[in-house]
Amino acid sequence: GYKTINHAVEKRLISDVPIATSLSGGLDSAVITYILSKWIPNLKAYTINFDDNSKDLEMARLFAQSLGI
């Protein structure tokens, strides 16, 4: 459940470099990005764009905007 995914994300927060996320517009990356946004100030999210009319790109942008990232 919720505790399990939080624990899985938290275990990966140990890093010598700034942490960013890959936001595809899908549910999995959205959940991970949301959790990271609670722990990391000024989180950066990256999305690969192959098509400017992509629904995935649109969803990734909307989600990032809603989190202020």
PDB file of C-alpha atoms in Angstrom, residues 3-54:
ATOM      1  CA  LYS A   3       3.535   2.912   3.185  1.00  0.00           C
ATOM      2  CA  THR A   4       5.288   0.443   0.891  1.00  0.00           C
ATOM      3  CA  ILE A   5       5.650   2.844  -2.042  1.00  0.00           C
ATOM      4  CA  ASN A   6       6.712   5.679   0.266  1.00  0.00           C
ATOM      5  CA  HIS A   7       9.388   3.437   1.764  1.00  0.00           C
ATOM      6  CA  ALA A   8      10.567   2.339  -1.697  1.00  0.00           C
ATOM      7  CA  VAL A   9      10.941   5.952  -2.857  1.00  0.00           C
ATOM      8  CA  GLU A  10      12.559   7.064   0.413  1.00  0.00           C
ATOM      9  CA  LYS A  11      15.226   4.335   0.126  1.00  0.00           C
ATOM     10  CA  ARG A  12      16.353   5.881  -3.158  1.00  0.00           C
ATOM     11  CA  LEU A  13      16.805   9.404  -1.795  1.00  0.00           C
ATOM     12  CA  ILE A  14      20.436   8.801  -0.817  1.00  0.00           C
ATOM     13  CA  SER A  15      22.494  10.550  -3.474  1.00  0.00           C
ATOM     14  CA  ASP A  16      25.639  12.616  -4.017  1.00  0.00           C
ATOM     15  CA  VAL A  17      23.931  14.576  -6.785  1.00  0.00           C
ATOM     16  CA  PRO A  18      20.605  16.426  -7.006  1.00  0.00           C
ATOM     17  CA  ILE A  19      17.607  14.135  -7.446  1.00  0.00           C
ATOM     18  CA  ALA A  20      15.212  14.628 -10.357  1.00  0.00           C
ATOM     19  CA  THR A  21      12.333  12.596 -11.707  1.00  0.00           C
ATOM     20  CA  SER A  22      11.263  11.354 -15.105  1.00  0.00           C
ATOM     21  CA  LEU A  23       7.634  12.317 -15.552  1.00  0.00           C
ATOM     22  CA  SER A  24       6.043  10.423 -18.446  1.00  0.00           C
ATOM     23  CA  GLY A  25       2.451  11.469 -17.892  1.00  0.00           C
ATOM     24  CA  GLY A  26       1.452   8.022 -16.651  1.00  0.00           C
ATOM     25  CA  LEU A  27       0.227   6.988 -13.235  1.00  0.00           C
ATOM     26  CA  ASP A  28       3.470   5.385 -11.967  1.00  0.00           C
ATOM     27  CA  SER A  29       5.698   8.375 -12.671  1.00  0.00           C
ATOM     28  CA  ALA A  30       3.020  10.747 -11.336  1.00  0.00           C
ATOM     29  CA  VAL A  31       2.848   8.920  -7.988  1.00  0.00           C
ATOM     30  CA  ILE A  32       6.641   8.822  -7.631  1.00  0.00           C
ATOM     31  CA  THR A  33       6.933  12.497  -8.590  1.00  0.00           C
ATOM     32  CA  TYR A  34       4.229  13.431  -6.078  1.00  0.00           C
ATOM     33  CA  ILE A  35       6.024  11.594  -3.266  1.00  0.00           C
ATOM     34  CA  LEU A  36       9.386  13.122  -4.202  1.00  0.00           C
ATOM     35  CA  SER A  37       7.851  16.603  -4.315  1.00  0.00           C
ATOM     36  CA  LYS A  38       6.961  16.252  -0.628  1.00  0.00           C
ATOM     37  CA  TRP A  39      10.596  15.552   0.356  1.00  0.00           C
ATOM     38  CA  ILE A  40      12.682  17.491  -2.170  1.00  0.00           C
ATOM     39  CA  PRO A  41      12.383  21.272  -2.445  1.00  0.00           C
ATOM     40  CA  ASN A  42      12.741  22.597  -5.998  1.00  0.00           C
ATOM     41  CA  LEU A  43      12.360  19.122  -7.513  1.00  0.00           C
ATOM     42  CA  LYS A  44      13.010  18.984 -11.249  1.00  0.00           C
ATOM     43  CA  ALA A  45      10.950  16.745 -13.523  1.00  0.00           C
ATOM     44  CA  TYR A  46      12.028  15.781 -17.028  1.00  0.00           C
ATOM     45  CA  THR A  47       9.887  14.506 -19.869  1.00  0.00           C
ATOM     46  CA  ILE A  48      10.999  13.215 -23.245  1.00  0.00           C
ATOM     47  CA  ASN A  49       8.938  14.712 -26.028  1.00  0.00           C
ATOM     48  CA  PHE A  50       8.531  12.899 -29.333  1.00  0.00           C
ATOM     49  CA  ASP A  51       5.276  14.530 -30.388  1.00  0.00           C
ATOM     50  CA  ASP A  52       4.059  18.019 -29.408  1.00  0.00           C
ATOM     51  CA  ASN A  53       0.454  16.754 -29.573  1.00  0.00           C
ATOM     52  CA  SER A  54       1.078  13.802 -27.259  1.00  0.00           C
TER      53      SER A  54
END
